[in-house]
mmCIF file of C-alpha atoms and ligand atoms in Angstrom:
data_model
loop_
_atom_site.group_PDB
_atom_site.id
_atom_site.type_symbol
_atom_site.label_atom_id
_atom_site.label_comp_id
_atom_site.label_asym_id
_atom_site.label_seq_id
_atom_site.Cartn_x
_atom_site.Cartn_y
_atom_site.Cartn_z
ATOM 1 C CA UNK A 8 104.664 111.183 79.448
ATOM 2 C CA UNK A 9 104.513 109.685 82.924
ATOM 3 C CA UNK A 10 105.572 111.451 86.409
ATOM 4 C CA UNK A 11 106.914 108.645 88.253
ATOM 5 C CA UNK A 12 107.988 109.652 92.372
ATOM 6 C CA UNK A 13 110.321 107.566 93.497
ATOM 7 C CA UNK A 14 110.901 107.768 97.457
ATOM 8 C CA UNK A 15 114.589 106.745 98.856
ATOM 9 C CA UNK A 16 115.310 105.412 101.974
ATOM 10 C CA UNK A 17 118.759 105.828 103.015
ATOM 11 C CA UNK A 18 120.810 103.650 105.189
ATOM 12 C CA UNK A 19 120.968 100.680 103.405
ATOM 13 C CA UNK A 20 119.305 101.590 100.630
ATOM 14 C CA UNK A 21 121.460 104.535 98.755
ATOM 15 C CA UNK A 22 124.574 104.225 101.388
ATOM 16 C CA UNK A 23 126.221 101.232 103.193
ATOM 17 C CA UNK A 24 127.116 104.225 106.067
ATOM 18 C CA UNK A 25 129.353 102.052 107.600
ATOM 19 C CA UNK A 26 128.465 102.389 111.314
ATOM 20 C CA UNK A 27 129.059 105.808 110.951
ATOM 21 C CA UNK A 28 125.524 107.269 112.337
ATOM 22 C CA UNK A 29 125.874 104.367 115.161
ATOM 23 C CA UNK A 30 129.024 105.645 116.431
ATOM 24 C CA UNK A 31 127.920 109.481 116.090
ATOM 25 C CA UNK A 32 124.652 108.385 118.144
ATOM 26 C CA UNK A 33 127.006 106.766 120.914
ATOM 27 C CA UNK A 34 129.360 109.551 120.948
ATOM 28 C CA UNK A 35 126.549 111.966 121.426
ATOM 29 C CA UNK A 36 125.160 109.913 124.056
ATOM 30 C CA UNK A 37 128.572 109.757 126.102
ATOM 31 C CA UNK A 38 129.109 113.728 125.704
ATOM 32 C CA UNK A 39 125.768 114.702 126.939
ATOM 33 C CA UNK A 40 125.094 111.976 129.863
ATOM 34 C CA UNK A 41 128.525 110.503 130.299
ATOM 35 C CA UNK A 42 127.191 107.042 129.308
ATOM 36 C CA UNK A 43 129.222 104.905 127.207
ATOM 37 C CA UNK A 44 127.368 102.129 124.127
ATOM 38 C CA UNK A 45 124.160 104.200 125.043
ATOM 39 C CA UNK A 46 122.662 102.761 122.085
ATOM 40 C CA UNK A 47 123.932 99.011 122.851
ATOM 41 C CA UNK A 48 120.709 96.869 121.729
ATOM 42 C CA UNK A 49 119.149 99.426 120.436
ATOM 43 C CA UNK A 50 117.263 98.678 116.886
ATOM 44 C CA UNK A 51 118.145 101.500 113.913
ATOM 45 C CA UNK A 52 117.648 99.615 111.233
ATOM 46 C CA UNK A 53 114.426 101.498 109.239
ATOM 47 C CA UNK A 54 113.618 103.432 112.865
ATOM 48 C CA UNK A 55 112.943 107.119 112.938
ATOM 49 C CA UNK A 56 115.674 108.905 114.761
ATOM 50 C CA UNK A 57 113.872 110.561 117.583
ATOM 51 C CA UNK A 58 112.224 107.235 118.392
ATOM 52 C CA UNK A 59 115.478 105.556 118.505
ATOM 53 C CA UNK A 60 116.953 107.835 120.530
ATOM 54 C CA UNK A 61 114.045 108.155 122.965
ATOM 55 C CA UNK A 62 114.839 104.522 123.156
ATOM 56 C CA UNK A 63 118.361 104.897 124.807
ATOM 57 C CA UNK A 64 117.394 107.325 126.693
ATOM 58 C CA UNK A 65 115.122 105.170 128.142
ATOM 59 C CA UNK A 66 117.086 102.085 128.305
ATOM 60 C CA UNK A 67 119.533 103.910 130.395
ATOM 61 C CA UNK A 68 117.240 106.158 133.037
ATOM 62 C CA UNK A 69 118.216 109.205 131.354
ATOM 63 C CA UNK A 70 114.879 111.115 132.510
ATOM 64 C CA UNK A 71 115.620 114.945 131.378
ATOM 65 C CA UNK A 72 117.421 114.183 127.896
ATOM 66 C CA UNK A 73 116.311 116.951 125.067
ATOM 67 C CA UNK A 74 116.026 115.597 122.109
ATOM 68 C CA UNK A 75 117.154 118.937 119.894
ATOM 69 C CA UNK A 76 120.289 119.434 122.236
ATOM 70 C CA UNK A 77 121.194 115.454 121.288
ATOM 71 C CA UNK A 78 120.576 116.201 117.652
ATOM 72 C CA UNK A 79 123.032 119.104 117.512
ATOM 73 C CA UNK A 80 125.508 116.641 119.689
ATOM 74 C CA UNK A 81 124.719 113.965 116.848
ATOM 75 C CA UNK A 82 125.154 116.226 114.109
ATOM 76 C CA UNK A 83 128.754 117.218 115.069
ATOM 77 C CA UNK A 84 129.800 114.040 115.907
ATOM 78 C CA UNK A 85 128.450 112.624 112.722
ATOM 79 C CA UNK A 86 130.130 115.010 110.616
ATOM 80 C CA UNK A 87 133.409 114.325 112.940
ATOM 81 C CA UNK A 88 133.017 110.517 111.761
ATOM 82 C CA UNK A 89 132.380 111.583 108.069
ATOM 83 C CA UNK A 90 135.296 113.420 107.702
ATOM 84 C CA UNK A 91 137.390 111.430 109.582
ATOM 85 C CA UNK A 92 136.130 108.241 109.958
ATOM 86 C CA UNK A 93 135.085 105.418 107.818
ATOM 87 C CA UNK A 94 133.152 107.435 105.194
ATOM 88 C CA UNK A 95 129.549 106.152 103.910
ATOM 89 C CA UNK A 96 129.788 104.060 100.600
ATOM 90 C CA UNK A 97 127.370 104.528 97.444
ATOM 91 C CA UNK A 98 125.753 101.246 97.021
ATOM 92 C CA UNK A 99 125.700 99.720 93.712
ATOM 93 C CA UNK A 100 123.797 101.355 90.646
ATOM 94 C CA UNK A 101 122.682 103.789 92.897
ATOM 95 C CA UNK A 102 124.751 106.758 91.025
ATOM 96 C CA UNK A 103 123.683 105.277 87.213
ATOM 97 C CA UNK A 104 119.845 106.019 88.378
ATOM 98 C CA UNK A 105 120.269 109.012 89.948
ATOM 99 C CA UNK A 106 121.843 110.129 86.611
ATOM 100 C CA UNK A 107 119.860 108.565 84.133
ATOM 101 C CA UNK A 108 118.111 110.707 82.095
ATOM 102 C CA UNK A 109 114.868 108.682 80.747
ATOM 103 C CA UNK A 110 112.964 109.508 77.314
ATOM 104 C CA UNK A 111 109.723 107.443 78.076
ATOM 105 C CA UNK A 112 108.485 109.052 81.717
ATOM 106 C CA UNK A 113 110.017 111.243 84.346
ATOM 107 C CA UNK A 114 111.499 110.605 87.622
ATOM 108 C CA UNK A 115 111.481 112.210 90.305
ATOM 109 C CA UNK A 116 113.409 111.715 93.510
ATOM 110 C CA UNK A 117 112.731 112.056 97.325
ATOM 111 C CA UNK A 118 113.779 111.146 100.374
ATOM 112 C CA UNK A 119 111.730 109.114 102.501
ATOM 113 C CA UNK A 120 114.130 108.028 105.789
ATOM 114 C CA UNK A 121 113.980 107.938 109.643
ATOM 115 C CA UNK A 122 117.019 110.219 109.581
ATOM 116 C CA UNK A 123 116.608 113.310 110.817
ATOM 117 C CA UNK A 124 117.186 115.546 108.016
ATOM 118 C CA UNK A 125 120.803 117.303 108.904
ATOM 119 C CA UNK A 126 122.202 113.933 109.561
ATOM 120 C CA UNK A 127 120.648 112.866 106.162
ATOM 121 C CA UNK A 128 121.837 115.296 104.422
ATOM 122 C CA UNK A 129 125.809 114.530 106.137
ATOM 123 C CA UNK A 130 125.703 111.170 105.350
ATOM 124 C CA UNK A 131 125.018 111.761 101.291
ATOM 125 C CA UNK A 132 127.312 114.333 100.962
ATOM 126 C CA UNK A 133 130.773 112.381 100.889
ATOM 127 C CA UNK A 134 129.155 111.744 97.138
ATOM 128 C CA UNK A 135 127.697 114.718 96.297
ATOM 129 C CA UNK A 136 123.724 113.469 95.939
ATOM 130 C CA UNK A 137 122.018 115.343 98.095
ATOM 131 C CA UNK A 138 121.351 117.681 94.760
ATOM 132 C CA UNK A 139 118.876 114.914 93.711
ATOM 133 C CA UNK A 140 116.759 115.079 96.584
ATOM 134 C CA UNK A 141 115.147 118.496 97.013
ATOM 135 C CA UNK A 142 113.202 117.415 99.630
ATOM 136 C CA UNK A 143 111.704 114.442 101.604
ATOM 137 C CA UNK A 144 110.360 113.304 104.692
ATOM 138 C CA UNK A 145 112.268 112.606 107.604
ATOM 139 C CA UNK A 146 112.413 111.535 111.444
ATOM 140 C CA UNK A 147 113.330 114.609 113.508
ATOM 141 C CA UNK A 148 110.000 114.087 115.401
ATOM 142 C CA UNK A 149 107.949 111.068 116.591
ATOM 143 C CA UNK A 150 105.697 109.926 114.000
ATOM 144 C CA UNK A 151 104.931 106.752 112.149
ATOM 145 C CA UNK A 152 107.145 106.060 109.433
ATOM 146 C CA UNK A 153 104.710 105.907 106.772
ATOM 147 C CA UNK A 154 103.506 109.524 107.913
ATOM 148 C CA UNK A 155 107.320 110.356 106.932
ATOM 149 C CA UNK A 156 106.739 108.689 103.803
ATOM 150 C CA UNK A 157 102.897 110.500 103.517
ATOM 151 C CA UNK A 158 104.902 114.155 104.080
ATOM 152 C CA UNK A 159 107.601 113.366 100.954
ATOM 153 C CA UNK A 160 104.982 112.813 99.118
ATOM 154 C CA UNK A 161 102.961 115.698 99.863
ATOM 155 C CA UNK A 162 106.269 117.681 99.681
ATOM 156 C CA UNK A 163 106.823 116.500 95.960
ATOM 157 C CA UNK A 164 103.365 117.299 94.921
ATOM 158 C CA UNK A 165 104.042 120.712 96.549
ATOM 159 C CA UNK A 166 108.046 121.152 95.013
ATOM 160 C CA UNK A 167 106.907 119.865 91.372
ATOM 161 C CA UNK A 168 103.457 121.211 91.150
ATOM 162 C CA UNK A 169 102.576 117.584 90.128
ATOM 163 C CA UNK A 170 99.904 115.454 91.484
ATOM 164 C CA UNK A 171 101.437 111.976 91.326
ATOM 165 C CA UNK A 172 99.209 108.951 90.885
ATOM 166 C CA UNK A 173 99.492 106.692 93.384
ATOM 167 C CA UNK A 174 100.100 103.868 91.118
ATOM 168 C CA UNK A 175 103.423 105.639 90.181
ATOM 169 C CA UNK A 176 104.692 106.283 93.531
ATOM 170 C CA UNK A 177 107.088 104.133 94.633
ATOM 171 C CA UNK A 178 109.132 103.854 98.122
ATOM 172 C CA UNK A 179 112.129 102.122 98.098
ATOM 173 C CA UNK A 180 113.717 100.987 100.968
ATOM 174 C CA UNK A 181 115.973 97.517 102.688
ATOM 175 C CA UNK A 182 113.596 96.817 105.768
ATOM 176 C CA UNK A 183 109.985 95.325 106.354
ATOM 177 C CA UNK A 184 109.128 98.744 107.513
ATOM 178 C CA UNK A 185 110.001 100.373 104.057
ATOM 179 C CA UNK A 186 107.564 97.904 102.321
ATOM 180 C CA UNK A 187 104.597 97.560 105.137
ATOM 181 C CA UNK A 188 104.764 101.590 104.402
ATOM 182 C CA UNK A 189 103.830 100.917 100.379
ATOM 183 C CA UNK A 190 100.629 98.725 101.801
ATOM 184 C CA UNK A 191 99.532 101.425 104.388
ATOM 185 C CA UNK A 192 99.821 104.247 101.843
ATOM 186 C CA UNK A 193 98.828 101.870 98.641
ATOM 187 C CA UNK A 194 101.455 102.473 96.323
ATOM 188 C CA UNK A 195 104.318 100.429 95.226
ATOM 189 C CA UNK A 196 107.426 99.276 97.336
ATOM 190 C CA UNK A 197 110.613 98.230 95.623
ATOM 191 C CA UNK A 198 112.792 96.192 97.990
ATOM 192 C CA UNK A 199 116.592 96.081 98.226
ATOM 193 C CA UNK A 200 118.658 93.517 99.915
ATOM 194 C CA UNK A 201 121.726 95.672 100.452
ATOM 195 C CA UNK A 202 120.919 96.577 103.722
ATOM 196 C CA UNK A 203 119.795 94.900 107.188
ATOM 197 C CA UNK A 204 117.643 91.979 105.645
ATOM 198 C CA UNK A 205 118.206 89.228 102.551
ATOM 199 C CA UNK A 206 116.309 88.673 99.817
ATOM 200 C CA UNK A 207 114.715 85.603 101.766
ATOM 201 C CA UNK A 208 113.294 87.653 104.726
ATOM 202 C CA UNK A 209 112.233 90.744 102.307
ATOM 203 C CA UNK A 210 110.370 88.183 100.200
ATOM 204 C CA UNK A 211 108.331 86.975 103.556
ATOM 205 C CA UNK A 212 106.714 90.892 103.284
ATOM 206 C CA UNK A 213 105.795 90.994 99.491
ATOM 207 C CA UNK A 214 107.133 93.683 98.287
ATOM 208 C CA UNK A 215 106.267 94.568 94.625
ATOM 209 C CA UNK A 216 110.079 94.615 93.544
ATOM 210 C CA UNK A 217 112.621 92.889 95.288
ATOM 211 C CA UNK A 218 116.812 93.326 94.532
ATOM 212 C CA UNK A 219 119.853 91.710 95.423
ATOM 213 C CA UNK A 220 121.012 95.021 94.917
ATOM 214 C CA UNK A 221 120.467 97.462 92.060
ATOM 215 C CA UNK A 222 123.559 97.201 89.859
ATOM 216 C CA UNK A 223 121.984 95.688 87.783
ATOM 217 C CA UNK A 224 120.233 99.451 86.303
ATOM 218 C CA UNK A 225 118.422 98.120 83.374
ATOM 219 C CA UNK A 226 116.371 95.415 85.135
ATOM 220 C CA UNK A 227 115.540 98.641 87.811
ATOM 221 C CA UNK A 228 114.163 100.600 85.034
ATOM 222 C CA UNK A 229 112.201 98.051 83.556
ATOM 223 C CA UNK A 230 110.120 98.285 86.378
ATOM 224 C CA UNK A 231 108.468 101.626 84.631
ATOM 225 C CA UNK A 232 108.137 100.593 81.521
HETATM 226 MG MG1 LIG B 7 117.266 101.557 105.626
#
């Protein structure tokens, strides 16, 4: 039986988060330096965190920022939104795979975001799937975003015992970056246009899957057949 890894990107990908990690970001930004839309122009979409933030802080001469006391900031302002805000949605299909039980290989699944990993682990928990996800890679430090996806990986081999081949690793994700990460690393990217970019500007990087969206759960599957 196959051992398929399949590595999830978030925002856009498993959750429409509605703005919600946006207005944690600028509410952390205005608590710590008094500065209000800190993160005004500021690119997110398929970033790492810490680079994102380093960013704004940039952008608006903030010399001595820390980066851990603005992720703690984040991290209660995030859950603040969460719970009282407008809550991150479950995009489509994305509960039927989680749950699927297959007869013909076995999946395995793993984050693979730009999130650091507390505010990943908020924003899936309105739905109650972070129990999927035992571990992943994520963007509490500066790093290249296919290293993040390089550390899930090595984090699955080391949480399953299993040494993946790469032709059955797949990151999934709605940016460029998600994909250009599958042709650095050399295994398969599966491309989802629920997120910052359409089907039209995904196509441009080739992924080896592309999706409106993935309600449709049967054509997903089919892809490990
Ligand atoms: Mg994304």
């Amino acid at each position: 039986m196959k051992d398929i890894l399949l590595i999830w990107d978030i925002d856009g990908t498993l959750i429409d988060s509605k703005g919600c990690g946006r207005r944690a970001m600028d509410r952390a930004f205005y608590k710590l330096f008094g500065i209000e839309n800190g993160f005004k122009d500021v690119k997110m979409a398929g970033r790492l965190d810490a680079l994102i933030v380093k960013d704004a802080m940039d952008r608006n001469n903030v010399a001595d920022g820390d980066l851990i006391l603005f992720f703690n900031m984040y991290c209660q302002m995030l859950e603040d939104e969460i719970v009282r805000g407008r809550k991150p949605e479950i995009l489509p299909g994305i509960k039927e795979i989680l749950e699927r039980r297959e007869i013909c290989y076995r999946l395995y699944h793993v984050l693979g975001t730009g999130n650091i990993e507390q505010g990943a682990r908020l924003k899936l928990s309105p739905h109650n799937i972070n129990r999927y996800f035992p571990v992943g890679g994520f963007g509490d430090e500066e790093k290249e975003r296919w290293q993040i996806i390089q550390h899930a990986i090595e984090k699955a081999q080391e949480y399953t015992k299993i040494n993946f081949k790469k032709e059955n690793i797949y990151v999934i994700g709605d940016t460029p970056l998600d994909i250009q990460c599958g042709k650095i690393l050399g295994i398969k990217s599966i491309a989802v246009a629920t997120g910052s970019h359409n089907m039209e500007e995904l196509t441009r990087y080739q992924p080896d899957y592309l999706f409106p969206n993935f309600g449709d759960t049967d054509r997903f599957f089919e892809i490990f057949r």
